[in-house]
Structure formats: C-alpha cells, structure tokens
Amino acid sequence: MIKKIIVSCCLLISLATWAQEGTSSPYSFYGIGDVKFKGTVDTRSMGGIAIFPDSIHINLQNPAQFASLKLSSLTIGGTYANSKTKSETQEEKSRRTTLDYLAVGIPVGKLGIGFGLVPYSSVGYKIGKTVYETNSAGDTLRAIYSKYNGLGGVNKVFIGAGYKITKKINFGVAIQYNFGTITTTNLRYQSDVQYGTRENNSSNAQGFNIDLGLTYQTNVNKKHSFFSSLTYTPQSNLKFGNSRSIDIIQFLSSGAVSVIETEEAIVANTTIKLPSKLTFGNGFGEVKKWLVGAEVTLLNNSVLSNRFVDINGATFENATRYSLGGYFIPNYNSYSSYFKKVTYRGGLRYEKTGLVIQNQSINDYAVNVGFGLPLGGTFSNINIGLEMGKRGTKYNNLVEENYFNISLGLSLSERWFVKRKFD
C-alpha cells in the first residue's frame, strides 16, 4: 500500500513537470487555451455524463462521488488524438499523444478522499503563411513569411472529499490549485529585407478555485434506481505574470534562425476571471446491468478574457454543454463468457464552447463509444474510449476541426488498509 502511494506521488510530480502539447487547434490561442479535460475515460465514453455512483472508478467531475468508493483506487488515462483541420482553401492533419489525468481515491468509512493532477487546458498550434506581393505586371516583388507558434496550458492539482450524509445523499468539495505556463511566438520575415522580427510572449498562471457537489440516489422499485447529480464551481481568478521580448532575427542557409538582437518590452500582468459553472443531470436504470442519463452544463463564459490586453479578434459568450449517455453490462458476474462481463458504453455530446470569432460561435459535436474490460480475479479494469467529432466551421475565414480520439484508462482498485492476520 505504501509503495503504491509513493509511486502515485512520483507520477504526480513527473506529470506536473512535463510540458506536453495537448492540442493542435488554432482556437487554443484565445483565453486560457483549449479546455481538454471532460472527465475520465469511462465518463467521456458516455458523452461526459458523471451522474452514476461507482464503487471502483474515481469520478473527477463531482467530488460528492468520492463517498461512493468502496476500494482504494489509482486511475490514470491518456489519449491518442488524430485531427484534420481545414479551411476553404487548405487542409492539414496532426497527431498527438497526451496524458489526461492521474488521481488516487481512498474510502474512509462514510468519507471518501481523492487527490490528483489534471492537465486542464492546452495551447498548441503551428501556423505558417507566405504571401507574395506583385507589381502591376504580375512580377513578384517580395515574399512575406509569417509563422505563429503556441505551447503550454493550465494544470490543476486538486484534493477533495465526499461524505455520505444519508444512504441516499452525498456531499463533496474539492480545492484546486491552477498553474501553468503559456508561450507564444509571432515571426515575420520579408525576402527583400535582411532581417526579420519575432515577438515572444510568456504567461505564468496561478490561482485557486473550488468545486461543490451533491448526489442523490433512490430505489424506484426492486430492480430500478433513480440518480441525480449537481455540481457548482464559483467564479474565481487566474493571475498571469506576463512578459514579452522582441527579437531581430536572420534566417541561415540551414533554415535555422539566428537572433541578432533582443529587446524586452513592457507589458502588464493580467487577471482572468474563470467562469462559474453549474452542472446538473439525472439518470435511471438497473445497477450493474444498464443505466442511461442526461446532463446539462452551464458556464458563465462571458466573463472570460485573453491573457494580453492587445489580443483581439475574439470575444466570449456564455457556454452550454448537453450530454446523453449510458452503459450496458450483459452479466457482470458471468463465469462462462468474458464478453458478458464487459461494460459497453455510449454517448452523445453537443457543446456551445463560448468562443466567438468574427461573430461566429464555435460549436463542438461528438459521438462516443467505450468498453470497460475487467482484469481477471480483481476489481481493476482497463477502459477504452473512442470519440469522433467536429468543431468550428471552414467558412467565414475560420477553420473546421474533425477529430478522432482513442483514449485508454487504467483503474487499479483494491483494499489498501487491511490489518494483517498473520505476521
């Protein structure tokens, strides 16, 4: 047990110090980046709904569900993402692998405790553009080359607890520390000028926020149960320490960039308001057999802003997410067929992200399926999730992102605190 806690803490530290490119979306330039975390693999496979109590899976979306844990659990998940970004004239493909979350949950009687680390949002894009200027005769006068890069994001370290108030009601709270670094560069070079320029921006983020959760479960009859879930995140602040430098650069014959001179520019630090969030949902079904549910999330995204005051081209509006999903287990304790013990999941998600560019709201649609594969002789399992979706539009000088994600989650569950009968 002690070894598992030590290994978990080491993994948390290593993940916190590992900067990963979690997205390839140009939309991640705005706000705090592209918000990637939408739950663990098992909940994402159901469209993102997190209303069902689970005794072996850690629920990272509602802290009240920590009280439903019966076994100590370690969970880790990652995603292999394929995306195709296209406009009316161009099309690009990208692939990336990311570590999505790492968490530990421990039951203590009516109390459940959880802690972990989640890469919450990501900035990651590489955009290059070449424009040729010509004279009236059509002869090329010069080529203007522009390149835009972004990397980084915001991470969340959290600790939370859920308490079983009654047999039907759980309450929970989680405290989160938000931190991270976002760096962006804008490069411009003309073929008829010896030197070009490059603007380097860096923002270091830090702040706290809390999540509050409430769940309700009751039996409708001998077989079927009704579930209800509510979470609320109050508005909080995320402070950015900003810096900027301007480089005079020269392209070498090898294609590398040589910095001729650097000058620091004075920019103001900023404070971004992280929007309040309200999520509520209901579900119905037969426990350990099948469940179906729906969930709605409301975000006050209109208070969100950009890291630098001179970033323009986008505004923010209130966001809404609708999720529908569930699972089916043919026979959870079958001895004759392994596939009858597999959990089959599915879901749909529609999201109005709250980002508005050129008066166009950026929306996100996705279809999810997943499988929970039990590991023989244990309460542990491997969760596989598949997601196919689309975000944005290729019209109005914007880009459309079509993505296909394969997620893998590992949930290790057993009794950690058991007194030895024999020495």
Short mmCIF file of C-alpha atoms in Angstrom, two decimals:
data_model
loop_
_atom_site.label_atom_id
_atom_site.label_comp_id
_atom_site.label_asym_id
_atom_site.label_seq_id
_atom_site.Cartn_x
_atom_site.Cartn_y
_atom_site.Cartn_z
CA MET A 1 0.00 0.00 0.00
CA ILE A 2 2.77 2.46 0.94
CA LYS A 3 4.60 1.64 -2.29
CA LYS A 4 1.51 2.50 -4.32
CA ILE A 5 1.13 5.86 -2.59
CA ILE A 6 4.82 6.68 -3.18
CA VAL A 7 4.58 5.67 -6.84
CA SER A 8 1.40 7.76 -7.23
CA CYS A 9 3.08 10.85 -5.76
CA CYS A 10 6.12 10.38 -8.00
CA LEU A 11 3.86 10.14 -11.04
CA LEU A 12 2.05 13.31 -9.98
CA ILE A 13 5.33 15.21 -9.68
CA SER A 14 6.64 13.93 -13.00
CA LEU A 15 3.40 14.84 -14.77
CA ALA A 16 3.44 18.34 -13.25
CA THR A 17 6.92 18.99 -14.66
CA TRP A 18 6.22 17.51 -18.10
CA ALA A 19 5.09 20.12 -20.63
CA GLN A 20 3.00 18.36 -23.27
CA GLU A 21 1.39 19.67 -26.41
CA GLY A 22 -2.17 18.65 -25.71
CA THR A 23 -3.82 20.25 -28.74
CA SER A 24 -3.15 21.38 -32.29
CA SER A 25 -6.07 23.78 -32.51
CA PRO A 26 -5.58 27.42 -33.58
CA TYR A 27 -8.58 28.22 -31.37
CA SER A 28 -6.34 27.48 -28.36
CA PHE A 29 -4.68 30.89 -28.86
CA TYR A 30 -7.57 32.59 -27.05
CA GLY A 31 -8.49 32.69 -23.36
CA ILE A 32 -6.67 30.08 -21.27
CA GLY A 33 -6.39 27.71 -24.22
CA ASP A 34 -8.38 24.72 -25.37
CA VAL A 35 -10.15 23.19 -22.34
CA LYS A 36 -9.38 19.48 -22.82
CA PHE A 37 -10.46 17.77 -19.61
CA LYS A 38 -14.01 16.40 -19.84
CA GLY A 39 -13.77 13.55 -17.34
CA THR A 40 -12.15 10.16 -17.06
CA VAL A 41 -12.23 7.69 -19.96
CA ASP A 42 -15.26 5.85 -18.58
CA THR A 43 -17.36 9.02 -18.20
CA ARG A 44 -16.20 10.52 -21.53
CA SER A 45 -17.31 7.30 -23.24
CA MET A 46 -20.85 8.15 -22.11
CA GLY A 47 -20.83 11.64 -23.61
CA GLY A 48 -19.22 13.11 -20.50
CA ILE A 49 -22.01 12.40 -18.00
CA ALA A 50 -20.83 11.81 -14.43
CA ILE A 51 -24.07 11.17 -12.56
CA PHE A 52 -23.70 7.45 -11.78
CA PRO A 53 -22.19 6.33 -8.44
CA ASP A 54 -19.30 3.89 -8.80
CA SER A 55 -17.50 1.94 -6.09
CA ILE A 56 -14.29 1.26 -8.08
CA HIS A 57 -13.96 4.19 -10.53
CA ILE A 58 -12.83 7.64 -9.37
CA ASN A 59 -15.19 10.40 -10.50
CA LEU A 60 -13.21 13.60 -11.16
CA GLN A 61 -16.21 15.75 -12.10
CA ASN A 62 -18.28 15.58 -8.92
CA PRO A 63 -16.41 15.43 -5.56
CA ALA A 64 -19.52 14.02 -3.84
CA GLN A 65 -18.89 10.75 -5.69
CA PHE A 66 -15.70 10.15 -3.67
CA ALA A 67 -18.03 8.92 -0.92
CA SER A 68 -19.25 6.12 -3.23
CA LEU A 69 -15.82 4.46 -3.35
CA LYS A 70 -15.60 1.09 -1.63
CA LEU A 71 -12.00 0.32 -2.62
CA SER A 72 -8.84 2.40 -2.80
CA SER A 73 -8.19 3.27 -6.42
CA LEU A 74 -5.46 4.62 -8.64
CA THR A 75 -6.53 5.85 -12.07
CA ILE A 76 -4.55 7.17 -15.00
CA GLY A 77 -5.64 7.99 -18.53
CA GLY A 78 -4.26 9.19 -21.85
CA THR A 79 -5.41 9.94 -25.39
CA TYR A 80 -4.06 9.41 -28.89
CA ALA A 81 -5.70 12.14 -30.97
CA ASN A 82 -5.99 12.47 -34.75
CA SER A 83 -7.36 15.69 -36.18
CA LYS A 84 -7.89 17.19 -39.61
CA THR A 85 -8.02 20.99 -39.76
CA LYS A 86 -9.36 22.55 -42.93
CA SER A 87 -10.38 25.91 -44.30
CA GLU A 88 -11.96 26.73 -47.65
CA THR A 89 -8.54 26.51 -49.34
CA GLN A 90 -6.25 24.34 -47.17
CA GLU A 91 -6.22 21.14 -45.17
CA GLU A 92 -3.76 19.83 -42.56
CA LYS A 93 -3.53 16.70 -40.39
CA SER A 94 -1.99 16.30 -36.96
CA ARG A 95 -1.45 13.56 -34.36
CA ARG A 96 -0.51 13.76 -30.71
CA THR A 97 -0.47 11.67 -27.55
CA THR A 98 -1.29 13.19 -24.17
CA LEU A 99 -1.57 12.12 -20.55
CA ASP A 100 -5.02 13.31 -19.43
CA TYR A 101 -5.23 12.72 -15.67
CA LEU A 102 -3.76 10.94 -12.69
CA ALA A 103 -5.65 10.52 -9.42
CA VAL A 104 -5.92 8.48 -6.23
CA GLY A 105 -9.11 7.80 -4.24
CA ILE A 106 -9.29 6.36 -0.73
CA PRO A 107 -12.51 5.41 1.16
CA VAL A 108 -12.59 6.03 4.91
CA GLY A 109 -15.94 4.89 6.23
CA LYS A 110 -18.62 7.34 5.13
CA LEU A 111 -15.87 9.63 3.85
CA GLY A 112 -14.03 9.37 0.55
CA ILE A 113 -10.82 11.30 -0.18
CA GLY A 114 -9.31 11.98 -3.58
CA PHE A 115 -6.30 13.85 -4.92
CA GLY A 116 -4.55 14.14 -8.25
CA LEU A 117 -3.41 16.22 -11.17
CA VAL A 118 -5.27 17.13 -14.35
CA PRO A 119 -3.88 18.97 -17.40
CA TYR A 120 -6.95 21.20 -17.69
CA SER A 121 -6.35 23.35 -20.78
CA SER A 122 -3.80 23.29 -23.59
CA VAL A 123 -2.29 25.73 -26.06
CA GLY A 124 -0.70 24.12 -29.09
CA TYR A 125 -0.58 25.36 -32.67
CA LYS A 126 1.89 25.85 -35.51
CA ILE A 127 0.69 28.06 -38.35
CA GLY A 128 2.78 29.20 -41.31
CA LYS A 129 1.73 31.55 -44.11
CA THR A 130 3.53 33.01 -47.14
CA VAL A 131 2.13 35.99 -49.07
CA TYR A 132 3.63 37.15 -52.38
CA GLU A 133 3.39 40.83 -53.32
CA THR A 134 3.43 41.63 -57.04
CA ASN A 135 3.56 44.74 -59.23
CA SER A 136 1.06 45.74 -61.89
CA ALA A 137 2.81 43.49 -64.43
CA GLY A 138 2.42 40.46 -62.17
CA ASP A 139 6.08 40.24 -61.26
CA THR A 140 6.86 39.14 -57.69
CA LEU A 141 8.31 41.98 -55.63
CA ARG A 142 8.75 40.18 -52.35
CA ALA A 143 7.61 37.21 -50.28
CA ILE A 144 6.34 37.84 -46.75
CA TYR A 145 6.63 34.83 -44.48
CA SER A 146 4.71 34.63 -41.17
CA LYS A 147 4.84 31.90 -38.54
CA TYR A 148 2.80 31.54 -35.33
CA ASN A 149 3.57 29.01 -32.59
CA GLY A 150 1.95 28.33 -29.21
CA LEU A 151 2.66 25.86 -26.43
CA GLY A 152 1.66 25.28 -22.80
CA GLY A 153 -1.53 25.31 -20.80
CA VAL A 154 -3.10 25.32 -17.35
CA ASN A 155 -2.88 22.35 -14.95
CA LYS A 156 -4.96 21.62 -11.86
CA VAL A 157 -3.72 19.96 -8.67
CA PHE A 158 -6.69 19.03 -6.52
CA ILE A 159 -7.64 17.45 -3.23
CA GLY A 160 -11.24 16.68 -2.40
CA ALA A 161 -13.55 14.77 -0.12
CA GLY A 162 -17.05 13.37 -0.30
CA TYR A 163 -19.24 12.47 2.67
CA LYS A 164 -22.28 10.19 2.76
CA ILE A 165 -24.82 12.29 4.66
CA THR A 166 -27.53 9.62 4.37
CA LYS A 167 -27.89 6.39 2.41
CA LYS A 168 -29.29 8.45 -0.45
CA ILE A 169 -27.37 11.75 -0.33
CA ASN A 170 -23.65 12.52 -0.76
CA PHE A 171 -21.97 15.91 -0.46
CA GLY A 172 -18.46 16.80 -1.56
CA VAL A 173 -15.97 19.61 -2.02
CA ALA A 174 -12.67 19.85 -3.90
CA ILE A 175 -9.99 22.54 -3.70
CA GLN A 176 -7.87 23.11 -6.80
CA TYR A 177 -4.64 24.97 -7.41
CA ASN A 178 -4.28 26.12 -11.01
CA PHE A 179 -0.86 26.72 -12.51
CA GLY A 180 0.96 26.61 -15.82
CA THR A 181 2.94 28.46 -18.46
CA ILE A 182 1.78 29.53 -21.91
CA THR A 183 4.29 30.70 -24.52
CA THR A 184 3.55 32.09 -27.98
CA THR A 185 5.77 33.42 -30.78
CA ASN A 186 4.90 35.50 -33.83
CA LEU A 187 7.56 35.66 -36.57
CA ARG A 188 7.59 37.85 -39.70
CA TYR A 189 10.22 37.92 -42.44
CA GLN A 190 10.41 39.65 -45.85
CA SER A 191 12.54 38.26 -48.69
CA ASP A 192 13.84 41.71 -49.70
CA VAL A 193 14.90 42.69 -46.15
CA GLN A 194 17.97 41.23 -44.46
CA TYR A 195 16.42 40.85 -41.03
CA GLY A 196 13.05 39.80 -39.71
CA THR A 197 11.29 40.19 -36.36
CA ARG A 198 9.95 37.76 -33.80
CA GLU A 199 7.69 38.55 -30.84
CA ASN A 200 7.97 36.21 -27.86
CA ASN A 201 5.21 36.15 -25.22
CA SER A 202 5.12 34.20 -21.98
CA SER A 203 2.40 33.98 -19.32
CA ASN A 204 2.74 32.23 -15.96
CA ALA A 205 -0.62 31.34 -14.43
CA GLN A 206 -1.63 30.68 -10.84
CA GLY A 207 -4.85 30.71 -8.83
CA PHE A 208 -7.30 28.70 -6.72
CA ASN A 209 -10.89 27.58 -7.13
CA ILE A 210 -13.31 25.11 -5.54
CA ASP A 211 -15.89 22.60 -6.72
CA LEU A 212 -19.02 21.71 -4.76
CA GLY A 213 -21.00 18.55 -5.44
CA LEU A 214 -24.22 16.84 -4.39
CA THR A 215 -25.66 13.47 -5.43
CA TYR A 216 -28.94 11.70 -4.77
CA GLN A 217 -29.85 8.04 -5.31
CA THR A 218 -33.07 6.18 -4.54
CA ASN A 219 -34.73 2.91 -5.45
CA VAL A 220 -37.79 3.23 -7.68
CA ASN A 221 -38.63 -0.46 -7.28
CA LYS A 222 -36.79 -3.73 -6.54
CA LYS A 223 -34.74 -3.51 -9.73
CA HIS A 224 -34.54 0.10 -10.85
CA SER A 225 -32.94 3.19 -9.34
CA PHE A 226 -33.04 6.93 -9.95
CA PHE A 227 -29.91 9.08 -9.80
CA SER A 228 -29.42 12.83 -9.65
CA SER A 229 -26.25 14.94 -9.60
CA LEU A 230 -25.45 18.60 -9.08
CA THR A 231 -22.08 20.40 -9.14
CA TYR A 232 -21.25 24.08 -8.83
CA THR A 233 -17.97 25.91 -9.34
CA PRO A 234 -18.00 29.56 -8.19
CA GLN A 235 -16.25 32.20 -10.28
CA SER A 236 -12.56 32.60 -9.44
CA ASN A 237 -9.48 34.48 -10.60
CA LEU A 238 -6.46 33.25 -12.53
CA LYS A 239 -3.48 35.60 -12.36
CA PHE A 240 -0.99 35.82 -15.22
CA GLY A 241 2.53 37.15 -14.90
CA ASN A 242 3.25 38.31 -18.44
CA SER A 243 6.50 39.06 -20.26
CA ARG A 244 7.37 39.95 -23.85
CA SER A 245 10.54 40.32 -25.89
CA ILE A 246 11.19 41.39 -29.49
CA ASP A 247 13.95 39.67 -31.46
CA ILE A 248 15.67 40.86 -34.61
CA ILE A 249 16.37 37.63 -36.47
CA GLN A 250 18.06 36.32 -39.58
CA PHE A 251 17.40 33.07 -41.42
CA LEU A 252 20.52 30.99 -42.01
CA SER A 253 21.14 28.84 -45.08
CA SER A 254 20.44 25.75 -42.96
CA GLY A 255 16.93 27.06 -42.23
CA ALA A 256 17.72 27.83 -38.59
CA VAL A 257 17.02 31.23 -37.04
CA SER A 258 19.81 33.38 -35.66
CA VAL A 259 18.94 36.05 -33.09
CA ILE A 260 20.78 39.30 -33.87
CA GLU A 261 19.36 41.45 -31.07
CA THR A 262 16.74 41.15 -28.32
CA GLU A 263 14.79 43.90 -26.59
CA GLU A 264 12.47 43.46 -23.64
CA ALA A 265 9.03 45.07 -23.96
CA ILE A 266 6.94 46.26 -21.02
CA VAL A 267 3.56 44.54 -20.75
CA ALA A 268 1.05 44.50 -17.93
CA ASN A 269 0.20 41.48 -15.81
CA THR A 270 -3.42 40.41 -16.15
CA THR A 271 -6.11 38.64 -14.17
CA ILE A 272 -8.59 36.43 -15.96
CA LYS A 273 -11.92 35.55 -14.41
CA LEU A 274 -12.57 31.82 -14.58
CA PRO A 275 -16.31 31.44 -15.17
CA SER A 276 -18.74 29.92 -12.72
CA LYS A 277 -20.10 26.53 -13.78
CA LEU A 278 -23.31 24.72 -12.93
CA THR A 279 -23.88 21.08 -13.95
CA PHE A 280 -26.98 19.03 -13.24
CA GLY A 281 -28.23 15.70 -14.52
CA ASN A 282 -30.49 12.73 -13.91
CA GLY A 283 -30.26 9.03 -14.65
CA PHE A 284 -32.33 5.88 -14.45
CA GLY A 285 -31.60 2.17 -14.70
CA GLU A 286 -30.75 -1.14 -13.12
CA VAL A 287 -27.47 -1.02 -11.18
CA LYS A 288 -24.79 -3.44 -12.51
CA LYS A 289 -26.94 -4.02 -15.60
CA TRP A 290 -27.81 -0.84 -17.50
CA LEU A 291 -28.12 2.87 -16.90
CA VAL A 292 -29.00 5.87 -19.05
CA GLY A 293 -28.81 9.55 -18.19
CA ALA A 294 -28.58 13.14 -19.38
CA GLU A 295 -26.61 16.10 -18.14
CA VAL A 296 -26.52 19.86 -18.79
CA THR A 297 -23.61 22.19 -18.05
CA LEU A 298 -23.94 25.99 -17.95
CA LEU A 299 -20.81 28.18 -17.96
CA ASN A 300 -20.74 31.93 -17.47
CA ASN A 301 -18.05 32.27 -20.15
CA SER A 302 -18.94 35.87 -20.93
CA VAL A 303 -16.61 36.97 -18.08
CA LEU A 304 -13.62 35.26 -19.71
CA SER A 305 -10.89 37.36 -21.35
CA ASN A 306 -7.49 36.97 -23.01
CA ARG A 307 -4.04 36.83 -21.42
CA PHE A 308 -2.81 40.06 -23.06
CA VAL A 309 -4.89 43.19 -23.49
CA ASP A 310 -3.77 43.54 -27.12
CA ILE A 311 -5.09 40.12 -28.16
CA ASN A 312 -8.16 40.78 -30.27
CA GLY A 313 -10.27 39.05 -32.89
CA ALA A 314 -12.33 37.00 -30.43
CA THR A 315 -14.97 37.55 -27.77
CA PHE A 316 -16.66 35.22 -25.29
CA GLU A 317 -20.28 34.35 -24.61
CA ASN A 318 -21.99 32.05 -22.11
CA ALA A 319 -21.44 28.38 -22.93
CA THR A 320 -23.70 25.33 -22.72
CA ARG A 321 -22.99 21.62 -22.98
CA TYR A 322 -25.59 18.85 -23.38
CA SER A 323 -24.63 15.21 -22.77
CA LEU A 324 -26.59 11.98 -23.17
CA GLY A 325 -25.23 8.52 -22.48
CA GLY A 326 -25.21 5.30 -20.52
CA TYR A 327 -23.84 1.78 -20.25
CA PHE A 328 -24.86 -1.87 -20.50
CA ILE A 329 -23.39 -4.98 -18.83
CA PRO A 330 -24.79 -8.31 -20.12
CA ASN A 331 -23.84 -10.24 -16.95
CA TYR A 332 -21.29 -8.70 -14.58
CA ASN A 333 -20.57 -11.99 -12.72
CA SER A 334 -20.67 -14.38 -15.69
CA TYR A 335 -18.36 -17.41 -15.47
CA SER A 336 -18.97 -18.71 -18.99
CA SER A 337 -18.15 -15.64 -21.12
CA TYR A 338 -15.66 -12.82 -20.58
CA PHE A 339 -17.51 -10.55 -23.02
CA LYS A 340 -20.67 -10.75 -20.92
CA LYS A 341 -18.72 -9.05 -18.09
CA VAL A 342 -17.54 -6.21 -20.33
CA THR A 343 -19.15 -2.79 -19.78
CA TYR A 344 -20.40 -1.31 -23.08
CA ARG A 345 -20.73 2.48 -23.06
CA GLY A 346 -22.02 5.11 -25.46
CA GLY A 347 -22.97 8.77 -25.55
CA LEU A 348 -23.54 11.99 -27.46
CA ARG A 349 -22.27 15.49 -26.70
CA TYR A 350 -23.13 18.93 -28.08
CA GLU A 351 -21.28 21.98 -26.82
CA LYS A 352 -21.57 25.68 -27.46
CA THR A 353 -18.00 26.47 -26.40
CA GLY A 354 -18.50 30.18 -25.65
CA LEU A 355 -15.76 31.31 -28.09
CA VAL A 356 -16.94 33.79 -30.73
CA ILE A 357 -14.72 34.72 -33.68
CA GLN A 358 -15.89 37.14 -36.38
CA ASN A 359 -19.40 36.98 -34.90
CA GLN A 360 -19.39 33.20 -35.40
CA SER A 361 -19.99 30.94 -32.38
CA ILE A 362 -17.63 27.97 -32.23
CA ASN A 363 -19.60 24.78 -31.56
CA ASP A 364 -18.44 21.24 -30.85
CA TYR A 365 -20.24 17.95 -31.63
CA ALA A 366 -19.09 14.43 -30.68
CA VAL A 367 -20.17 10.79 -30.62
CA ASN A 368 -18.61 8.45 -28.03
CA VAL A 369 -18.38 4.70 -27.51
CA GLY A 370 -16.33 2.77 -24.97
CA PHE A 371 -15.57 -0.52 -23.30
CA GLY A 372 -14.72 -1.43 -19.72
CA LEU A 373 -12.53 -4.55 -19.70
CA PRO A 374 -12.27 -6.26 -16.29
CA LEU A 375 -8.92 -7.71 -15.27
CA GLY A 376 -9.47 -11.31 -14.18
CA GLY A 377 -9.62 -12.01 -10.48
CA THR A 378 -9.52 -8.34 -9.44
CA PHE A 379 -11.73 -5.26 -9.23
CA SER A 380 -9.37 -3.42 -11.59
CA ASN A 381 -10.15 -2.76 -15.24
CA ILE A 382 -8.99 -1.17 -18.46
CA ASN A 383 -11.27 1.40 -20.09
CA ILE A 384 -11.13 2.15 -23.81
CA GLY A 385 -12.93 5.13 -25.31
CA LEU A 386 -13.45 6.23 -28.91
CA GLU A 387 -14.59 9.74 -29.80
CA MET A 388 -15.41 11.24 -33.19
CA GLY A 389 -16.42 14.86 -33.52
CA LYS A 390 -16.29 18.21 -35.25
CA ARG A 391 -15.62 21.73 -34.01
CA GLY A 392 -15.89 25.07 -35.77
CA THR A 393 -16.56 25.82 -39.42
CA LYS A 394 -14.39 26.24 -42.51
CA TYR A 395 -16.40 29.25 -43.68
CA ASN A 396 -16.07 32.94 -42.74
CA ASN A 397 -12.24 32.66 -42.81
CA LEU A 398 -12.33 30.16 -39.92
CA VAL A 399 -11.21 26.55 -39.63
CA GLU A 400 -13.11 23.31 -39.15
CA GLU A 401 -11.60 20.62 -36.95
CA ASN A 402 -12.60 16.99 -37.48
CA TYR A 403 -11.12 14.73 -34.82
CA PHE A 404 -10.95 11.08 -33.86
CA ASN A 405 -9.61 10.27 -30.39
CA ILE A 406 -8.66 6.95 -28.85
CA SER A 407 -8.44 7.08 -25.05
CA LEU A 408 -7.07 4.47 -22.69
CA GLY A 409 -7.65 4.48 -18.94
CA LEU A 410 -6.35 2.17 -16.25
CA SER A 411 -8.23 1.83 -12.95
CA LEU A 412 -6.49 -0.20 -10.22
CA SER A 413 -8.73 -0.93 -7.25
CA GLU A 414 -8.17 -2.99 -4.10
CA ARG A 415 -8.24 -2.77 -0.32
CA TRP A 416 -5.15 -0.89 0.84
CA PHE A 417 -5.74 -0.61 4.57
CA VAL A 418 -6.23 -4.20 5.74
CA LYS A 419 -4.82 -5.42 9.03
CA ARG A 420 -2.61 -8.49 8.69
CA LYS A 421 -3.91 -11.67 10.30
CA PHE A 422 -0.50 -13.32 10.19
CA ASP A 423 2.97 -11.79 10.57
#
